[in-house]
Coordinates of C-alpha atoms in Angstrom, one line a residue:
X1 CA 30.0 -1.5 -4.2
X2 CA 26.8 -1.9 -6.5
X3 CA 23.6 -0.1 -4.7
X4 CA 21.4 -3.3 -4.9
X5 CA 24.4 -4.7 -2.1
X6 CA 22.7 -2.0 -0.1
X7 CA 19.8 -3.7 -0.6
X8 CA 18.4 -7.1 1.0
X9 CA 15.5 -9.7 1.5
X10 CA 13.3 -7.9 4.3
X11 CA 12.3 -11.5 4.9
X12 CA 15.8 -13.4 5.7
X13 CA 18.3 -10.4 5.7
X14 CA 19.8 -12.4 2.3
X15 CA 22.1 -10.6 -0.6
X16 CA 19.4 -9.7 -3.7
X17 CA 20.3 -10.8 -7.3
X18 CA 19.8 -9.0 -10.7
X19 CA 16.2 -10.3 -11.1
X20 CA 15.2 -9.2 -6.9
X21 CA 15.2 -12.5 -6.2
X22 CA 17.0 -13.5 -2.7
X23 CA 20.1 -15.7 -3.0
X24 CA 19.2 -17.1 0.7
X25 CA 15.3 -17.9 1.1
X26 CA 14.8 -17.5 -2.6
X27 CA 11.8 -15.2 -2.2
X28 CA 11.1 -13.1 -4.9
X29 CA 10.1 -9.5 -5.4
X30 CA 8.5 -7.5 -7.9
X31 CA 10.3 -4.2 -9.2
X32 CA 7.9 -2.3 -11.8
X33 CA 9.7 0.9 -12.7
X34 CA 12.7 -0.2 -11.3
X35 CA 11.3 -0.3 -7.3
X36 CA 11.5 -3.4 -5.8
X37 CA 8.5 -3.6 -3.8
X38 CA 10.0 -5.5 -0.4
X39 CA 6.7 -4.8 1.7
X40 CA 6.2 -7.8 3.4
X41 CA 2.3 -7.9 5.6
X42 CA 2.0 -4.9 8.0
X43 CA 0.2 -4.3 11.3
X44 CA -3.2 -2.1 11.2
X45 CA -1.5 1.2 11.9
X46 CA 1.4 0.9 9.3
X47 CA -1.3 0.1 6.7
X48 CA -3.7 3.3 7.7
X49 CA -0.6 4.9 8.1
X50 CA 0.6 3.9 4.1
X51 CA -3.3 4.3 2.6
X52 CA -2.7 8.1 3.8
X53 CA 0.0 8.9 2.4
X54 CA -1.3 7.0 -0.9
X55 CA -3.6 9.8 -1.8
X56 CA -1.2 12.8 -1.1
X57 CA 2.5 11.9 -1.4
X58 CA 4.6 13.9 0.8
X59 CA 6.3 16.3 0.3
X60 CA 5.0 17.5 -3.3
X61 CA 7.6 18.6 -6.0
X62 CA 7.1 22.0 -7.5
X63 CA 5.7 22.5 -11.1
X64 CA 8.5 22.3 -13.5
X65 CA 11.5 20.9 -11.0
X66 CA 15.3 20.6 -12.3
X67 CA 17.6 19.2 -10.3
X68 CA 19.0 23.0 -10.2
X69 CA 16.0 24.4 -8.9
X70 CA 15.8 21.1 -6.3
X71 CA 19.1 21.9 -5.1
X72 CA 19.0 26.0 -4.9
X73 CA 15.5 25.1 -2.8
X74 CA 17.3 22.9 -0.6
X75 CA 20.2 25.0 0.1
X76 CA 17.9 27.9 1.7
X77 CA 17.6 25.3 4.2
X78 CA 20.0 25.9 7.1
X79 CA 19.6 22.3 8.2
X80 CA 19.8 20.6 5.1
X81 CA 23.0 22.8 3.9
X82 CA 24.7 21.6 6.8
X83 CA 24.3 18.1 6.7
X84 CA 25.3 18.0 3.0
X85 CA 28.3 19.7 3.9
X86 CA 28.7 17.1 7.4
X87 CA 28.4 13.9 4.7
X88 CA 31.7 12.1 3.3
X89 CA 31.7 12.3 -0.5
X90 CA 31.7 8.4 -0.9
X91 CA 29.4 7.9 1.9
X92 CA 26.5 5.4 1.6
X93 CA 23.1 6.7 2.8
X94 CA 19.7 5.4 3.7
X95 CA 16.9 7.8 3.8
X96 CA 14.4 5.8 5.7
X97 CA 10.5 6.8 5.1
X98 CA 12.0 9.2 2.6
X99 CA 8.6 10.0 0.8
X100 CA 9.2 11.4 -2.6
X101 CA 12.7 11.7 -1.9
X102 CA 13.8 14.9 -2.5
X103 CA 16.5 14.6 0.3
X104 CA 17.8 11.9 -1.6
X105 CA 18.4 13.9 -4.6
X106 CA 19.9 16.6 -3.2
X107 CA 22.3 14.4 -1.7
X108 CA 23.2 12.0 -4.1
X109 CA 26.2 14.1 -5.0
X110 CA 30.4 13.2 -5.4
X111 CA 30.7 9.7 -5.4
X112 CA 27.6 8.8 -2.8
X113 CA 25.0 6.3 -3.0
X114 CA 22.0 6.9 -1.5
X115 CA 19.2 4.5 -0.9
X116 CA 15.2 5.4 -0.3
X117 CA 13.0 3.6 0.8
X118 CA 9.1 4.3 1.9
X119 CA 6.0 2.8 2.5
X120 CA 4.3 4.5 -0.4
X121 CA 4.5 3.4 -3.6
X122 CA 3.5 6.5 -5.4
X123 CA 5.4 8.8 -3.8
X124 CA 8.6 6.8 -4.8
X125 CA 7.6 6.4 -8.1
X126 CA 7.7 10.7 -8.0
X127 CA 11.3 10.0 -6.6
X128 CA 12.8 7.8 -9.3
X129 CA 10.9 9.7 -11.9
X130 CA 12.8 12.6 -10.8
X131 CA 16.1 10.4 -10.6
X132 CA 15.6 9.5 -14.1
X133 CA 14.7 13.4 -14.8
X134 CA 17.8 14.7 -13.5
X135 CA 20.3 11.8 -14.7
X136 CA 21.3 10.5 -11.0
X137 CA 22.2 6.9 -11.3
X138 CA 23.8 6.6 -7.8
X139 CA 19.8 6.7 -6.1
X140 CA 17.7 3.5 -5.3
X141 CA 14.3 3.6 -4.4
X142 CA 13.0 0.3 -2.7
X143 CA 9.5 0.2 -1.3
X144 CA 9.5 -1.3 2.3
X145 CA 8.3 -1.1 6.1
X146 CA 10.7 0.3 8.8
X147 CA 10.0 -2.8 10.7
X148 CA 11.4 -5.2 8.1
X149 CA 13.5 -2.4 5.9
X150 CA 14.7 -4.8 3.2
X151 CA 18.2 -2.5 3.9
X152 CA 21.2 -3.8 5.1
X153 CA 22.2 -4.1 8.1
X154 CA 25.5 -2.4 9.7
X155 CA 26.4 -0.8 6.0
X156 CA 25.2 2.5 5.7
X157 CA 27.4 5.4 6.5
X158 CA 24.5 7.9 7.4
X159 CA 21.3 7.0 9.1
X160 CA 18.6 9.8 7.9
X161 CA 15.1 9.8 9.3
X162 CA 12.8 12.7 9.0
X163 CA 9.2 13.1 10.4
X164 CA 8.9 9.3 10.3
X165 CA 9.1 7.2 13.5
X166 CA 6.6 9.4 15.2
X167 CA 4.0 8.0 13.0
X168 CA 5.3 4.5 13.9
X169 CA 3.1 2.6 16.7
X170 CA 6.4 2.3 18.7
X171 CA 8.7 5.0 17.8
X172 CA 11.1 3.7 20.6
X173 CA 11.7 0.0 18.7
X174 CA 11.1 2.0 15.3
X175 CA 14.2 3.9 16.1
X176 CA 16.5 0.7 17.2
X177 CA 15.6 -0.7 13.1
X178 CA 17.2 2.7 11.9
X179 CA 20.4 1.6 14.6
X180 CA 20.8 -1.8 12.8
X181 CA 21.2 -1.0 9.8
X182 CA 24.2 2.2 10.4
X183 CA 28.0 0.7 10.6
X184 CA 29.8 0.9 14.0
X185 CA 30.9 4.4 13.9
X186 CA 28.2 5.3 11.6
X187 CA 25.7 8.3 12.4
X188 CA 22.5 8.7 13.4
X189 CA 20.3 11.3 11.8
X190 CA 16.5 11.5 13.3
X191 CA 13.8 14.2 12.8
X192 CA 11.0 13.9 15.6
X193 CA 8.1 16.4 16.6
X194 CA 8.9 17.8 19.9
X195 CA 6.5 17.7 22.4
X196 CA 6.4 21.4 23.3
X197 CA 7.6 23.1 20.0
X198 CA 4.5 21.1 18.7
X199 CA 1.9 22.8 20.8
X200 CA 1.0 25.4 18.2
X201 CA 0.6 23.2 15.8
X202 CA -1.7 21.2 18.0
X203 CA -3.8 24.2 19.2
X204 CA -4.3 25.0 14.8
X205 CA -5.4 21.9 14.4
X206 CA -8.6 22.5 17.1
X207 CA -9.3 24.8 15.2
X208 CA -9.1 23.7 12.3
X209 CA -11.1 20.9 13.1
X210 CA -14.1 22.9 14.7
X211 CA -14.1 24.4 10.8
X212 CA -14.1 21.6 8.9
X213 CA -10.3 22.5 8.0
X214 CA -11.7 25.3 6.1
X215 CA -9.5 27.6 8.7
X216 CA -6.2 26.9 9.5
X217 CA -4.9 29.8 11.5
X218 CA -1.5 31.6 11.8
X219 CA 0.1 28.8 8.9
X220 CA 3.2 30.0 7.5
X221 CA 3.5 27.0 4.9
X222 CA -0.4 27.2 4.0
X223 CA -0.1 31.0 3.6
X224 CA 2.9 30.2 1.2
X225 CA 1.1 27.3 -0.8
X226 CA -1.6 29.1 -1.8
X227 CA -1.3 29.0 -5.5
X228 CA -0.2 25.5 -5.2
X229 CA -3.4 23.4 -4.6
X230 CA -1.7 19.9 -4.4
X231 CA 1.8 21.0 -2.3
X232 CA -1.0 22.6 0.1
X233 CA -3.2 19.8 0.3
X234 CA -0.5 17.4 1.2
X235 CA 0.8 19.8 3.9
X236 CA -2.7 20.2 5.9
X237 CA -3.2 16.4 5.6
X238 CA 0.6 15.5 6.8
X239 CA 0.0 18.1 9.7
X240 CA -3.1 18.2 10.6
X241 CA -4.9 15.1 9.7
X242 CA -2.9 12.4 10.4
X243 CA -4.1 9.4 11.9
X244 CA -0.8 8.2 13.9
X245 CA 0.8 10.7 15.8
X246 CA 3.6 11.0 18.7
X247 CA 5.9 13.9 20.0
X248 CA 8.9 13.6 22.3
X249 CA 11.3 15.6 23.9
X250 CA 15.2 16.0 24.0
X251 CA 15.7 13.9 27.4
X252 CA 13.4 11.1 25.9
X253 CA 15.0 10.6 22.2
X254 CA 18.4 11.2 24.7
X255 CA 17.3 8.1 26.4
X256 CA 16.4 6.0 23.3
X257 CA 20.0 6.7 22.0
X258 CA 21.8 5.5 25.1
X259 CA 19.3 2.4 24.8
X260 CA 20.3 1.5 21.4
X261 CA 24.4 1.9 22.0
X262 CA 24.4 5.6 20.2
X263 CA 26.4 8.4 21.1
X264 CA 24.8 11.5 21.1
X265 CA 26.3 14.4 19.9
X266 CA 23.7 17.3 19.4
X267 CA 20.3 18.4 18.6
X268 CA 19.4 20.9 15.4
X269 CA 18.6 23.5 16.2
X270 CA 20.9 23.7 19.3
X271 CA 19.9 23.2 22.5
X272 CA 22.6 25.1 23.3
X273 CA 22.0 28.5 24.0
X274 CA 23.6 31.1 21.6
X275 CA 25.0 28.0 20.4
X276 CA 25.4 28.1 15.9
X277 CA 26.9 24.6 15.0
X278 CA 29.1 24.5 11.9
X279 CA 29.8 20.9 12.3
X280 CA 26.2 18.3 12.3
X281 CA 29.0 15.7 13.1
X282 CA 30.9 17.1 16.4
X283 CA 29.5 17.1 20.0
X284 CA 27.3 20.3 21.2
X285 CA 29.4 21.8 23.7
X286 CA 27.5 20.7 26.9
X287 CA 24.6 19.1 27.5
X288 CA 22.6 20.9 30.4
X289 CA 18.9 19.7 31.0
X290 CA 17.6 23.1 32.4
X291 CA 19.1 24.7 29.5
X292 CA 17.7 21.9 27.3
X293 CA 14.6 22.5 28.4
X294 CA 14.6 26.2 28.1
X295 CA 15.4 25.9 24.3
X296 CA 12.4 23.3 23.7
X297 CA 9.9 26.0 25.5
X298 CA 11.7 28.8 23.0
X299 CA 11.1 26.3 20.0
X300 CA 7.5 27.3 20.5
X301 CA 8.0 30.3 18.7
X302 CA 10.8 29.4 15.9
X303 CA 9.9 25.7 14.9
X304 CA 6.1 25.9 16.2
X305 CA 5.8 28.1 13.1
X306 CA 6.8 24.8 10.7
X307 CA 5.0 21.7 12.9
X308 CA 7.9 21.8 15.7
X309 CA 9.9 19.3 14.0
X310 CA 13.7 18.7 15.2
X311 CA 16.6 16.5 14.2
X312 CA 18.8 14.6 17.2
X313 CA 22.1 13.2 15.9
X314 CA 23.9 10.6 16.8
X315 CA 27.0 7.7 16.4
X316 CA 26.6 4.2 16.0
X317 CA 29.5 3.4 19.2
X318 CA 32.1 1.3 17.5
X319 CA 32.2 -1.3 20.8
X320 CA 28.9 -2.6 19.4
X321 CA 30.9 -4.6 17.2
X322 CA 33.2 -5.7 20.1
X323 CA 30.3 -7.0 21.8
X324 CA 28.4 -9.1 19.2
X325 CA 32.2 -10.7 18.7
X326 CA 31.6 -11.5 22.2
X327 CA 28.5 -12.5 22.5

């Protein structure tokens, strides 16, 4: 499979040819650099929402990145260790509101193909300069709204969404778009800011306010930024200045999964007690809501320090299939 069959009209849901011109509706798209732009017209929010990001892509690379300095950065990451390690090595990925996509990169590994797509133009453009940088020919970078991806329905392998549906007006229908486009069987991988693990960050961000951001208390990732004025800028503006914001909890992105016809297998971190999962794929071991919401309070302290972000995973139930035969 060709990455541009990944790839489609965000209009019509047609095939794409050569020239980004839709073999269906014949609508045509531009593709400076070599990113399609498949924006079609958004709402008020999403366009407040793309003009911020526009002047402070997010998240900023690091003076002087390789790909070898990408990837040893990545793998200090628990997280992101295991979900490489969780991925096929032919899989096909979509990295939805994947900013400059340095999750892209690190995956685009073995034989995958991994596809990018983001609302901001000039934080893809820091993506595929980096693609071209590092020699990876197996990453596309599309511009495009969640609401209308201009992504294929049903034919990627992985799911991945970080930090991006909460900034959606309706994070609840944003997530059924990332469903549709995930094969039957497929997973499911979404990154939310939990409602209680993001009360510190919410009590900085009073203050910081009162101070005219000039103080940003108790900020781990400020604190380490400090000698890098742009990689801190974006950071306080992503965190604290954003002008769409939701949080949720474990039971409510629960809910939105059973909605949508996924199967949910486990949150990261855990909301297991003493629970340490080697496998991002495989159900948690139980799912108690008392303990559930024991961990969430406990988050506080561990992922309050970074914005309280945490990633709910997922499979796309393979009787979906079944029933659109049906229907």
């Amino acid at each position: 499979m060709d990455l541009r069959e990944l790839v489609a009209c965000p209009a019509c849901g047609g095939t794409l040819s050569a020239e980004w011109s839709c073999t269906r509706c014949a609508a045509r798209f531009d593709a400076a650099d070599g990113v399609p732009n498949l924006r079609l017209p958004a709402d008020g929010v999403t366009e407040t929402v793309r003009c911020f990001y526009e002047g402070a892509p997010f998240p900023g690379y690091p003076p002087r990145e390789s790909l070898q300095s990408l990837r040893a950065r990545a793998e200090r990451n628990a997280f992101a260790r295991l979900l490489d390690r969780a991925i096929a090595g032919n899989a096909r990925i979509a990295d939805v509101g994947c900013g400059t996509g340095q999750m892209c990169l690190y995956l685009a590994s073995a034989d995958r193909m991994v596809v990018g797509a983001d609302l901001t133009r000039v934080a893809l453009l820091l993506g595929a300069a980096a693609a071209a940088r590092f020699g990876l020919e197996r990453v596309q970078f599309v511009e495009a709204d969640l609401r209308q991806p201009g992504l294929q329905r049903g034919a990627f392998d992985v799911v991945y969404s970080s930090g991006v549906v909460h900034h959606t007006r309706d994070p609840r229908a944003s997530f059924g778009k990332l469903v549709e486009l995930a094969r039957p069987g497929g997973i499911i991988v979404l990154g939310v800011y939990n409602a209680i693990a993001r009360i510190p960050t919410r009590l900085r961000r009073a203050v910081a306010r009162v101070s005219g951001y000039r103080v940003v208390p108790f900020d781990p990732i400020l604190r380490d930024r400090a000698h890098d004025p742009e990689r801190r800028e974006a950071w306080l503006r992503d965190q604290y200045r954003h002008p769409e914001e939701h949080r949720h909890t474990i039971a409510e992105v629960q809910r939105w999964f059973a909605e949508h016809g996924v199967e949910y297998l486990r949150t990261y971190p855990s909301a297991v007690l003493d629970d340490a999962p080697e496998d991002l794929f495989t159900p948690a071991a139980d799912n108690w809501g008392l303990e559930s919401w024991l961990t969430q309070i406990a988050w506080m302290r561990t992922l309050g320090r970074e914005g309280g972000l945490f990633f709910t995973i997922g499979r796309k139930e393979e009787s979906q299939r079944r029933r659109r035969v049906q229907g």
